[in-house]
PDB file of N, CA, C and O in Angstrom:
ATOM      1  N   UNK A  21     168.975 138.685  93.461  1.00 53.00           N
ATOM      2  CA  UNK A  21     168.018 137.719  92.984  1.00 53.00           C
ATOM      3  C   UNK A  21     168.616 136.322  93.161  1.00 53.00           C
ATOM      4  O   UNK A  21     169.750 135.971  92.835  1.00 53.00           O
ATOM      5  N   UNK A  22     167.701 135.619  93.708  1.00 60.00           N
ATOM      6  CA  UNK A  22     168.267 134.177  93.949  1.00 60.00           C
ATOM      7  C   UNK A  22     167.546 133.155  92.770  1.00 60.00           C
ATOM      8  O   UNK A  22     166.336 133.104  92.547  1.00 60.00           O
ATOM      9  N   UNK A  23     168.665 132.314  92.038  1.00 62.00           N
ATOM     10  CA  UNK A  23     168.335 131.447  91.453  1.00 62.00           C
ATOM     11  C   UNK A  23     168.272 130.335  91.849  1.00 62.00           C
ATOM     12  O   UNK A  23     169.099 129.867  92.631  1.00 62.00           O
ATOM     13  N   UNK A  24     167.147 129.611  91.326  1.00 61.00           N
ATOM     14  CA  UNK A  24     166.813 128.478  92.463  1.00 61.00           C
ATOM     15  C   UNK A  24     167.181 127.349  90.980  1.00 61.00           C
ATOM     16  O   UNK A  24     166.982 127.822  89.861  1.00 61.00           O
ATOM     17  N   UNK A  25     167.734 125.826  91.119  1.00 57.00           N
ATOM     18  CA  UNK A  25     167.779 125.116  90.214  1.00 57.00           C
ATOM     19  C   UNK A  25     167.513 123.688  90.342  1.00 57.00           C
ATOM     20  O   UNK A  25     168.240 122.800  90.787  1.00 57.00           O
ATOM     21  N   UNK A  26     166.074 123.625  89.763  1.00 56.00           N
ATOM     22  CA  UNK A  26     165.605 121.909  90.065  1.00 56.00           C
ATOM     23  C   UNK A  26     165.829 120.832  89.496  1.00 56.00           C
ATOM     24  O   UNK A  26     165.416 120.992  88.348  1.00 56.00           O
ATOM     25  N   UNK A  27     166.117 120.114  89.570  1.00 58.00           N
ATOM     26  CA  UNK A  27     166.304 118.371  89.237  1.00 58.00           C
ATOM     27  C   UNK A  27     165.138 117.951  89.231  1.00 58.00           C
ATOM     28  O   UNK A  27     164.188 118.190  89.977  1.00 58.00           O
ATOM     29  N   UNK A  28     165.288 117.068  88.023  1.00 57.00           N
ATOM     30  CA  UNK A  28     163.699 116.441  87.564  1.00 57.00           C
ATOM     31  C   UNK A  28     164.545 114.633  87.426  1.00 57.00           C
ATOM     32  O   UNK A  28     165.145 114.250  86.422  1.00 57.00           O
ATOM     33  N   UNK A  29     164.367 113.872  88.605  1.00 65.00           N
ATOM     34  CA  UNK A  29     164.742 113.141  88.974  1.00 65.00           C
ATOM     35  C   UNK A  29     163.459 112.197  88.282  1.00 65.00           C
ATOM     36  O   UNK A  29     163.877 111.040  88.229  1.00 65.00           O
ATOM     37  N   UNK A  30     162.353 112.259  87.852  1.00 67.00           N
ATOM     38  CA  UNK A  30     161.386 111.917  87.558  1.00 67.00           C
ATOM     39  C   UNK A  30     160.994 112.333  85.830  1.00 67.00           C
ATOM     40  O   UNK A  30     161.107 113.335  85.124  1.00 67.00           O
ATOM     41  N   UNK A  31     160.440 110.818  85.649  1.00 68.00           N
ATOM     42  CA  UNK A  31     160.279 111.473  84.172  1.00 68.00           C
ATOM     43  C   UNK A  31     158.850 110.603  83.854  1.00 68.00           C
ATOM     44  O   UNK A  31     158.838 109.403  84.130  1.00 68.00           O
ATOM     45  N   UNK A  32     157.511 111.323  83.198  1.00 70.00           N
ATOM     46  CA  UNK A  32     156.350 110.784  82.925  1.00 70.00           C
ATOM     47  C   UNK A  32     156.315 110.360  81.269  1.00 70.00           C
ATOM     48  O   UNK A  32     156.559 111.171  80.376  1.00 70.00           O
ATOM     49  N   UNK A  33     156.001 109.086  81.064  1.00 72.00           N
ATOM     50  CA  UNK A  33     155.554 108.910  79.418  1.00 72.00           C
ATOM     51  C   UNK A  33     154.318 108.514  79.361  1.00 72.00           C
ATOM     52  O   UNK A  33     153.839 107.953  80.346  1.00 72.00           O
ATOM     53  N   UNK A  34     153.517 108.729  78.158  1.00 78.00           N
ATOM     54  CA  UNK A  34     152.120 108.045  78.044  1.00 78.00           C
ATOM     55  C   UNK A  34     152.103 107.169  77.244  1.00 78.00           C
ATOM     56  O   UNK A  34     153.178 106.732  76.834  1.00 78.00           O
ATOM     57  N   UNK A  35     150.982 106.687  76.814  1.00 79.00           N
ATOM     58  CA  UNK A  35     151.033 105.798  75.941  1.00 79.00           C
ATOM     59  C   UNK A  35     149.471 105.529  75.986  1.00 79.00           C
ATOM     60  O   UNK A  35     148.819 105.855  76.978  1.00 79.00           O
ATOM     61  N   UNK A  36     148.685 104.711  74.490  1.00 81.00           N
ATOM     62  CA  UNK A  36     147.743 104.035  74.504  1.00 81.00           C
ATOM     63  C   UNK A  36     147.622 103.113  73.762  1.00 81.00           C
ATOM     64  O   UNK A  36     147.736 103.167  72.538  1.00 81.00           O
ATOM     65  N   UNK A  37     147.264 101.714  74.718  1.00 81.00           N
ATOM     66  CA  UNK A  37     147.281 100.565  74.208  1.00 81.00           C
ATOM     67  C   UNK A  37     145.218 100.448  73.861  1.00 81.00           C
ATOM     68  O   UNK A  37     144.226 100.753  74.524  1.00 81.00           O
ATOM     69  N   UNK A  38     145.394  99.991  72.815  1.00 84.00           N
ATOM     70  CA  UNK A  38     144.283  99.246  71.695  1.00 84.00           C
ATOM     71  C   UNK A  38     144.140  97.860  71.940  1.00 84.00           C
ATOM     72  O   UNK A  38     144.958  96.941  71.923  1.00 84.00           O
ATOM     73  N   UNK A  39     142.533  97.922  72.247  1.00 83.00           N
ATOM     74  CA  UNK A  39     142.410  96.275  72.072  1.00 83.00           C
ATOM     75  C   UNK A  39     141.247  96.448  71.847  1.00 83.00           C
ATOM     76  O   UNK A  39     140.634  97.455  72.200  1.00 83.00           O
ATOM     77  N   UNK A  40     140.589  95.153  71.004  1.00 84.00           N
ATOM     78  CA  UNK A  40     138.732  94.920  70.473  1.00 84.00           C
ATOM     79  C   UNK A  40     138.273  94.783  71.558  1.00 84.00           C
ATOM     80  O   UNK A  40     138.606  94.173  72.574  1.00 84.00           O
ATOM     81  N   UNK A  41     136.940  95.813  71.076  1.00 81.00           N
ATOM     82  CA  UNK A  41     135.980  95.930  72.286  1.00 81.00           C
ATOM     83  C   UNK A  41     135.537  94.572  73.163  1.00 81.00           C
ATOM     84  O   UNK A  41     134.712  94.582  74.077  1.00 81.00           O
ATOM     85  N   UNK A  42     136.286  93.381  72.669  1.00 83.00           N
ATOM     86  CA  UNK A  42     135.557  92.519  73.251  1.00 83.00           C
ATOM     87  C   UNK A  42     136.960  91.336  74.080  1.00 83.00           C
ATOM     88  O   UNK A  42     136.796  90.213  74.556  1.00 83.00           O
ATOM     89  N   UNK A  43     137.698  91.805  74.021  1.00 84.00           N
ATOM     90  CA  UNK A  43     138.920  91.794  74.753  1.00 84.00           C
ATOM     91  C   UNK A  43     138.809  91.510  76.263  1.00 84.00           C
ATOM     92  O   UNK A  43     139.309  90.579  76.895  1.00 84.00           O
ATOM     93  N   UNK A  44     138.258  92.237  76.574  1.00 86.00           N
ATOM     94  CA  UNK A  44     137.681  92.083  78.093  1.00 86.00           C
ATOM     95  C   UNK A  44     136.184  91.338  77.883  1.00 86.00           C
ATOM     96  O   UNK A  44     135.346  91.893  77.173  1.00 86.00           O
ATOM     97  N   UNK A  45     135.918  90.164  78.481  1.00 89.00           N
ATOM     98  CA  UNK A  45     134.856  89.651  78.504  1.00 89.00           C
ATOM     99  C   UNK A  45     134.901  89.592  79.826  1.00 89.00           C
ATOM    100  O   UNK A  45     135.837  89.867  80.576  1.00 89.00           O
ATOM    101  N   UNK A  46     132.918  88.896  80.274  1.00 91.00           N
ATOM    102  CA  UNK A  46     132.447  88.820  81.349  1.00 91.00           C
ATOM    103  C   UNK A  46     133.443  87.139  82.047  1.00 91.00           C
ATOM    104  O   UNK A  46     133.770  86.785  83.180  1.00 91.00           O
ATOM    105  N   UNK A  47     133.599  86.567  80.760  1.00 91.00           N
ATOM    106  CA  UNK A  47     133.851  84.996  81.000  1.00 91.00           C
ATOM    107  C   UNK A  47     135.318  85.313  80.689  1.00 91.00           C
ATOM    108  O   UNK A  47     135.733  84.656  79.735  1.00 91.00           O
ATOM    109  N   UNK A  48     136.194  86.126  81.226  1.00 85.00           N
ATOM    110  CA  UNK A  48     137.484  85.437  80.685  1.00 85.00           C
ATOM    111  C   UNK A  48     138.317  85.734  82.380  1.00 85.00           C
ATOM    112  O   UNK A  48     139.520  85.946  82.534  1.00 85.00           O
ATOM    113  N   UNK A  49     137.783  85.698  82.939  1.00 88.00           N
ATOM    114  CA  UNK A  49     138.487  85.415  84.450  1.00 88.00           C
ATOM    115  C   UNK A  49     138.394  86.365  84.968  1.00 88.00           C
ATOM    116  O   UNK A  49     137.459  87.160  84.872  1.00 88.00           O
ATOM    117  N   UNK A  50     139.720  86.493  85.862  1.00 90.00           N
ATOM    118  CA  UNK A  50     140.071  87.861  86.503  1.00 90.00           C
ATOM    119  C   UNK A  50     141.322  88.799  85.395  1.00 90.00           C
ATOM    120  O   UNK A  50     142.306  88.351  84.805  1.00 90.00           O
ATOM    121  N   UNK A  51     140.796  90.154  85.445  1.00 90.00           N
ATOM    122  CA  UNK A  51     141.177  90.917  84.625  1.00 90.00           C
ATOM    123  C   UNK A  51     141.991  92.255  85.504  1.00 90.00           C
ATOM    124  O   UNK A  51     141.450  93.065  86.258  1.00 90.00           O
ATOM    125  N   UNK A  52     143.441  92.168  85.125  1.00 91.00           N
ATOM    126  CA  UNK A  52     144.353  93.120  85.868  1.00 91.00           C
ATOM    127  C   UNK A  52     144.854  93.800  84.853  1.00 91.00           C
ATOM    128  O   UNK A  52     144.866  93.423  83.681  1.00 91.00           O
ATOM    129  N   UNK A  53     145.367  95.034  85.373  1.00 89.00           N
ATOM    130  CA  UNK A  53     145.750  96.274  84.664  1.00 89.00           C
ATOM    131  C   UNK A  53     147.545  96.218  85.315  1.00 89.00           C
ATOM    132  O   UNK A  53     147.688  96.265  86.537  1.00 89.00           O
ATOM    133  N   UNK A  54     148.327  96.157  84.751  1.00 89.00           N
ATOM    134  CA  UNK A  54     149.671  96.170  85.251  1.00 89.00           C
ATOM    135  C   UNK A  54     150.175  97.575  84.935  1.00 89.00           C
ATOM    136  O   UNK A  54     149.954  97.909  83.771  1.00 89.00           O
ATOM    137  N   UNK A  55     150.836  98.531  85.738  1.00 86.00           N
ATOM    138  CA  UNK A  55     151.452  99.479  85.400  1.00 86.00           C
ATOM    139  C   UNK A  55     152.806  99.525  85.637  1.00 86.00           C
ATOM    140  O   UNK A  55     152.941  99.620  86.857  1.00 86.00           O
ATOM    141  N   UNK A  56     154.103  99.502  84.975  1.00 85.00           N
ATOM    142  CA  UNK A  56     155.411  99.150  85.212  1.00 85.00           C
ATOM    143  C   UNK A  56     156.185 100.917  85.217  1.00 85.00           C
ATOM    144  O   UNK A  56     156.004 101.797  84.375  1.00 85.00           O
ATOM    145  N   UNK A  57     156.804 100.956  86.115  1.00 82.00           N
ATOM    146  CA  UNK A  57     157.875 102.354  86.453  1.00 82.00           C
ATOM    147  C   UNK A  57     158.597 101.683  84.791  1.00 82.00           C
ATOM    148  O   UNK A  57     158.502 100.660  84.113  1.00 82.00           O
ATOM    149  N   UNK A  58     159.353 103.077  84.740  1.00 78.00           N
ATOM    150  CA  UNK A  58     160.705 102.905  84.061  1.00 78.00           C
ATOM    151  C   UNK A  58     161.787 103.049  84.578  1.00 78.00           C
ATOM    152  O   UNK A  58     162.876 103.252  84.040  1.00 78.00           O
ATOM    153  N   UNK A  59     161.453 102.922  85.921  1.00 80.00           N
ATOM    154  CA  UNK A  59     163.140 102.773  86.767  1.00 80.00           C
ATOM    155  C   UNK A  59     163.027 101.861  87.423  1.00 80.00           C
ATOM    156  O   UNK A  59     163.748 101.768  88.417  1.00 80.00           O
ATOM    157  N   UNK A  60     161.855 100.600  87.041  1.00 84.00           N
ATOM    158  CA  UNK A  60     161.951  99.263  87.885  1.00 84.00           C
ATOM    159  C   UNK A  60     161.605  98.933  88.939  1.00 84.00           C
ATOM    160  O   UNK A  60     161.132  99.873  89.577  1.00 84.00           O
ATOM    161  N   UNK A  61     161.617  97.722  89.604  1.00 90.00           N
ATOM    162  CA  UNK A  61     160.840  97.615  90.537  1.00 90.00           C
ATOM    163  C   UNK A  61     159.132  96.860  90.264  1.00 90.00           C
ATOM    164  O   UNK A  61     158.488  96.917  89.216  1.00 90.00           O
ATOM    165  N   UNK A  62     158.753  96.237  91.460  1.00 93.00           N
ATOM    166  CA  UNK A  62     157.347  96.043  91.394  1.00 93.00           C
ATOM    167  C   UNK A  62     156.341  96.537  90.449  1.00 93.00           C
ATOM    168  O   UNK A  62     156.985  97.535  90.128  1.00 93.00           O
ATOM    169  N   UNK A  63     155.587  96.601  89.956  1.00 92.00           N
ATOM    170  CA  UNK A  63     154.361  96.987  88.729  1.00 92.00           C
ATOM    171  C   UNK A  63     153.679  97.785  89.880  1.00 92.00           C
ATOM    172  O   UNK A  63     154.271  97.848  90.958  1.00 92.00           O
ATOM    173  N   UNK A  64     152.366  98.453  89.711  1.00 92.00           N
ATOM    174  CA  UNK A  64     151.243  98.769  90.425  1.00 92.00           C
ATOM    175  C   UNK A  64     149.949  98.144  89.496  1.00 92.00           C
ATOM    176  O   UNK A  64     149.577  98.468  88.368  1.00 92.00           O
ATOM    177  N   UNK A  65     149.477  97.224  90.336  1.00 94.00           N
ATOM    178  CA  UNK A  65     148.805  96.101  89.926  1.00 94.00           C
ATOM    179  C   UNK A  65     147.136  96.528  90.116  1.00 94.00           C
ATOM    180  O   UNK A  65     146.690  96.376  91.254  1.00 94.00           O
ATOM    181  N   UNK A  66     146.229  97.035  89.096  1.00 94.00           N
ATOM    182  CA  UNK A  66     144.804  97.477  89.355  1.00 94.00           C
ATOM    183  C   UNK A  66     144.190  95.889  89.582  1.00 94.00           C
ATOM    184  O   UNK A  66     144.668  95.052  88.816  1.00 94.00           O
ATOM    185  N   UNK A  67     143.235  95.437  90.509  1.00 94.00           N
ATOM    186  CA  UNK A  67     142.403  94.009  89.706  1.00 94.00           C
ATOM    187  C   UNK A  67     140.756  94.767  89.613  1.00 94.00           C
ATOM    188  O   UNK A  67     140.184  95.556  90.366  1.00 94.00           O
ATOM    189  N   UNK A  68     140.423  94.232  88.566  1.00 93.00           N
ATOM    190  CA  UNK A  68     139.276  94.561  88.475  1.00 93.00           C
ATOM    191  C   UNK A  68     137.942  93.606  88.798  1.00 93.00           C
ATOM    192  O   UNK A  68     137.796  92.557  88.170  1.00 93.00           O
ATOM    193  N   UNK A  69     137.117  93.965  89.662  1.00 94.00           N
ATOM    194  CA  UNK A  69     136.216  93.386  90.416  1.00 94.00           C
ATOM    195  C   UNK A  69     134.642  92.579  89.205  1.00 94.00           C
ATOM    196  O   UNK A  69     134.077  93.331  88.410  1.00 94.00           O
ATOM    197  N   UNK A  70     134.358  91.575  89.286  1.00 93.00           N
ATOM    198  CA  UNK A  70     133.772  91.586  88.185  1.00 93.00           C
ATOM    199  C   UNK A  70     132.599  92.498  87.808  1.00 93.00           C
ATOM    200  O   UNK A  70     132.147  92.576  86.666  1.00 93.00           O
ATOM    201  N   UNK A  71     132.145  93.184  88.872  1.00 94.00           N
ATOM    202  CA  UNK A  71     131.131  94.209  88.563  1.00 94.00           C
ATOM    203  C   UNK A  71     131.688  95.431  87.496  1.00 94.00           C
ATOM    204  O   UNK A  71     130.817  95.935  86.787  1.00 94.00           O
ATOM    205  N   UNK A  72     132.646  95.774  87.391  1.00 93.00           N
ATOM    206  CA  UNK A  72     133.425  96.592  86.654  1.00 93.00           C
ATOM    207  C   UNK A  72     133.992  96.043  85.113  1.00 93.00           C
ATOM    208  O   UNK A  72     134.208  96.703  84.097  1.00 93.00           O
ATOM    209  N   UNK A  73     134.105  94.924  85.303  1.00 93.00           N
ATOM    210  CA  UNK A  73     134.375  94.044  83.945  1.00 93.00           C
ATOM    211  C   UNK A  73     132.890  94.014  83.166  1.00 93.00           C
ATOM    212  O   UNK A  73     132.727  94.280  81.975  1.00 93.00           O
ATOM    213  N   UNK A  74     131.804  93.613  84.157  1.00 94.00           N
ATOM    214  CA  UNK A  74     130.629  93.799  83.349  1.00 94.00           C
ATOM    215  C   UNK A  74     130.297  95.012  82.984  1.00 94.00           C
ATOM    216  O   UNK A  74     129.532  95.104  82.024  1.00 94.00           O
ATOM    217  N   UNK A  75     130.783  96.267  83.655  1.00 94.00           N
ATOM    218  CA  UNK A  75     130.511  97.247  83.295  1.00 94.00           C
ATOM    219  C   UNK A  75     131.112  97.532  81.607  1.00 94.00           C
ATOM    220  O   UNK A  75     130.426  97.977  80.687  1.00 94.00           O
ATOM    221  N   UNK A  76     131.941  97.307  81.567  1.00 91.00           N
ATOM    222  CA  UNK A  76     132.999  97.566  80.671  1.00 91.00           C
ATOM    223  C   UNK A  76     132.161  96.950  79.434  1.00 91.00           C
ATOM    224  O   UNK A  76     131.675  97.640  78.538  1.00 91.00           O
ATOM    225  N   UNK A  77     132.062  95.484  79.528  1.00 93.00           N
ATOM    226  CA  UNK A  77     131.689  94.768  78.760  1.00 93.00           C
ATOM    227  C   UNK A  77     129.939  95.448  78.088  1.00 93.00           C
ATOM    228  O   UNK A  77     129.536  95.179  76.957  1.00 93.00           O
ATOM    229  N   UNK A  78     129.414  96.033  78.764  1.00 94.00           N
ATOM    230  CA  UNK A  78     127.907  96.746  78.926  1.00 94.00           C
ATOM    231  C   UNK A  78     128.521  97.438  77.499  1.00 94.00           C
ATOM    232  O   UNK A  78     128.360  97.052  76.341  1.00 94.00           O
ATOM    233  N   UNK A  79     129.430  98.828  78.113  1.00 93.00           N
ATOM    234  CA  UNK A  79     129.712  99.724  77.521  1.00 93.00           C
ATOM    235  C   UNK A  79     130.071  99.870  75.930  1.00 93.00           C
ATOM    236  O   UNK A  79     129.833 100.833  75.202  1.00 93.00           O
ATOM    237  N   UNK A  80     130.557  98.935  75.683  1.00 91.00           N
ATOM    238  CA  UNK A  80     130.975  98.432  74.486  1.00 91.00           C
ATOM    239  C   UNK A  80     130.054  97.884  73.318  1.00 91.00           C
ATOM    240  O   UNK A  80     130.287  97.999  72.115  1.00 91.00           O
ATOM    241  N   UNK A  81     128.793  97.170  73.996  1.00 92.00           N
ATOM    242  CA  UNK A  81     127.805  96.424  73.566  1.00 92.00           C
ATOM    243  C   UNK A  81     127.340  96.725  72.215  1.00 92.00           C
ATOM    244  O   UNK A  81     127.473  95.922  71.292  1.00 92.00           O
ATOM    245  N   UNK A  82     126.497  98.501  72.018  1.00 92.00           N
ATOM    246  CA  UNK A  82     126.490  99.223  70.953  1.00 92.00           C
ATOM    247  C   UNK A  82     127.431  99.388  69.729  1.00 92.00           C
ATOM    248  O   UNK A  82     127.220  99.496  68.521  1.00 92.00           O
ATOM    249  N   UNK A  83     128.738  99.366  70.625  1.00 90.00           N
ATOM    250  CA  UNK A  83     129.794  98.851  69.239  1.00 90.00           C
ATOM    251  C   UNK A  83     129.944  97.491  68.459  1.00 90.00           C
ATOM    252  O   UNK A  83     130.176  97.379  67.256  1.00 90.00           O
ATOM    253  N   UNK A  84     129.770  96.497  69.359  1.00 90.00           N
ATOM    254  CA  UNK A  84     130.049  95.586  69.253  1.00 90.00           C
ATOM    255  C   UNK A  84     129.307  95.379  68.014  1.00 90.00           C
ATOM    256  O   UNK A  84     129.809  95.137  66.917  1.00 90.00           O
ATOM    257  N   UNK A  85     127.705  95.528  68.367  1.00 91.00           N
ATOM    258  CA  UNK A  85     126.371  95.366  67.571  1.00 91.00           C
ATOM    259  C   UNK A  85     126.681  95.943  66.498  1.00 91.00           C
ATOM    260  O   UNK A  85     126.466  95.281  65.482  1.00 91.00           O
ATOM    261  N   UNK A  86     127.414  97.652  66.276  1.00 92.00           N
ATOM    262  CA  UNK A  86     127.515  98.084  64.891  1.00 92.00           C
ATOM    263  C   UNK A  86     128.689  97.118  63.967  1.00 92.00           C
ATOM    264  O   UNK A  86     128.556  96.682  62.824  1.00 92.00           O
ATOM    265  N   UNK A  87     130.154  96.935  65.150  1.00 89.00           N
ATOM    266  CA  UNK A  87     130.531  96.375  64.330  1.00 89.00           C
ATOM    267  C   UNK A  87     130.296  94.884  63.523  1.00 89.00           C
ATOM    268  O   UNK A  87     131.223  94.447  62.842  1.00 89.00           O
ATOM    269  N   UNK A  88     129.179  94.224  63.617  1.00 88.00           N
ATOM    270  CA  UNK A  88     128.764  93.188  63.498  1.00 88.00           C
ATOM    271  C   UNK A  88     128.071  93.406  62.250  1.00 88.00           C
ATOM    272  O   UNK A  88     128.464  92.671  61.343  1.00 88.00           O
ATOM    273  N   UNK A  89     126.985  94.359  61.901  1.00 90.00           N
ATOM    274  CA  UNK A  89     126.410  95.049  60.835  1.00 90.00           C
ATOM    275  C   UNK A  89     127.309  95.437  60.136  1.00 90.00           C
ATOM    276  O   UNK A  89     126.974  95.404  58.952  1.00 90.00           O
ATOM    277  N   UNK A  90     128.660  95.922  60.350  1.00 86.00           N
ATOM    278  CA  UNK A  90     129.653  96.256  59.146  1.00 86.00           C
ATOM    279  C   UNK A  90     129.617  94.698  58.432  1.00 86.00           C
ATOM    280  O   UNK A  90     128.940  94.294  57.486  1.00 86.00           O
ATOM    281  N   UNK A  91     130.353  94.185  59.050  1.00 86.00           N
ATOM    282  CA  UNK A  91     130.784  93.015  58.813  1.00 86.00           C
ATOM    283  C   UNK A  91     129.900  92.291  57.902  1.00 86.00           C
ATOM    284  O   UNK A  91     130.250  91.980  56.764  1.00 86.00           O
ATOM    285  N   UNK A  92     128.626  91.993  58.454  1.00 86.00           N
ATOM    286  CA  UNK A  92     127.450  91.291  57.618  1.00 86.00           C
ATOM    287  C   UNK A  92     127.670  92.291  56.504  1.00 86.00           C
ATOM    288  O   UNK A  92     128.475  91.689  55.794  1.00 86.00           O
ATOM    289  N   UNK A  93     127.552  92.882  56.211  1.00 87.00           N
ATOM    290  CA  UNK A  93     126.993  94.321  54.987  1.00 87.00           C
ATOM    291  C   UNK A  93     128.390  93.944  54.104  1.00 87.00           C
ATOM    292  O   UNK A  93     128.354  94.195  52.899  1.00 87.00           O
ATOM    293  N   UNK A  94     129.205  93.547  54.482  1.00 85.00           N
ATOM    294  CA  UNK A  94     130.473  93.207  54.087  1.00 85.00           C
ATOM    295  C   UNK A  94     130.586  92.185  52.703  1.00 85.00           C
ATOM    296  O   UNK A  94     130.767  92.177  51.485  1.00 85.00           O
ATOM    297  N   UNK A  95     130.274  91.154  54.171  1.00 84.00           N
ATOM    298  CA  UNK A  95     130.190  89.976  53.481  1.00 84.00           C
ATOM    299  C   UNK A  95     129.109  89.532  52.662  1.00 84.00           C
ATOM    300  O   UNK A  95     128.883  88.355  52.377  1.00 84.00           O
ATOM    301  N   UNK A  96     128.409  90.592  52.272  1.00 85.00           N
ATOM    302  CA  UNK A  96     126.929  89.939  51.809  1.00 85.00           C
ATOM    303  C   UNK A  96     127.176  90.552  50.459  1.00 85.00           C
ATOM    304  O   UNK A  96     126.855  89.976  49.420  1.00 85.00           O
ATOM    305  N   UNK A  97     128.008  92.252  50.510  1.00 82.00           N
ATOM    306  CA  UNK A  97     128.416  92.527  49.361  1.00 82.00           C
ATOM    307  C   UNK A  97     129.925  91.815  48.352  1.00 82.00           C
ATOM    308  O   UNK A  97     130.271  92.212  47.239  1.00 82.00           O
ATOM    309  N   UNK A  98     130.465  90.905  49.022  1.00 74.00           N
ATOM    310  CA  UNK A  98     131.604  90.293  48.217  1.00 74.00           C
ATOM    311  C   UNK A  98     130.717  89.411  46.971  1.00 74.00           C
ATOM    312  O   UNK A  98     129.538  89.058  47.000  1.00 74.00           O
ATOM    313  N   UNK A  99     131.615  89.233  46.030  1.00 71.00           N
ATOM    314  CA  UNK A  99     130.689  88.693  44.700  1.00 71.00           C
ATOM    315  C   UNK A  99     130.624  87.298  44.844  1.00 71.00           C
ATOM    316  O   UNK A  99     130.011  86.620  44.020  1.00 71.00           O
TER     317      UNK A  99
END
C-alpha cells in the first residue's frame, strides 16, 4: 500500500463584513470590492459598474423603508 502525503501550501479564511443597507449608494462614486491574499501581494480588485450599484441599492429599498418605520415608531414613543 502506498502512502501518498499532501502539503496544504494554501490556507482559506472567511469572514463577513456588515455595513447599513445604505452604504452603497447610487451617488457615492465608483464602488470596489478589494480582496487581499494572506500571503501578500496585489489585492484582486472587483469594480462595480453602476448598473449593479443600482441594483444593490434597489434591493435594499424595502429595508430601508422598514427601517425608517422602526425608527419613527421609536421616536414618537419616547416621553
Amino acid at each position: 500500500m502506498r502512502r501518498r502525503v499532501v502539503k496544504m501550501d494554501d490556507s482559506t479564511y472567511k469572514g463577513v463584513y456588515v455595513y447599513s443597507p445604505d452604504a452603497m449608494k447610487p451617488d457615492c462614486g465608483q464602488v470596489k470590492l478589494e480582496v487581499y491574499s494572506s500571503k501578500g501581494g496585489e489585492p484582486t480588485i472587483k469594480t462595480f459598474d453602476d448598473k449593479t450599484v443600482q441594483h444593490v441599492w434597489a434591493d435594499f429599498d424595502a429595508f430601508r423603508r422598514a427601517q425608517a418605520v422602526v425608527a419613527q415608531a421609536a421616536s414618537a414613543a419616547k416621553p
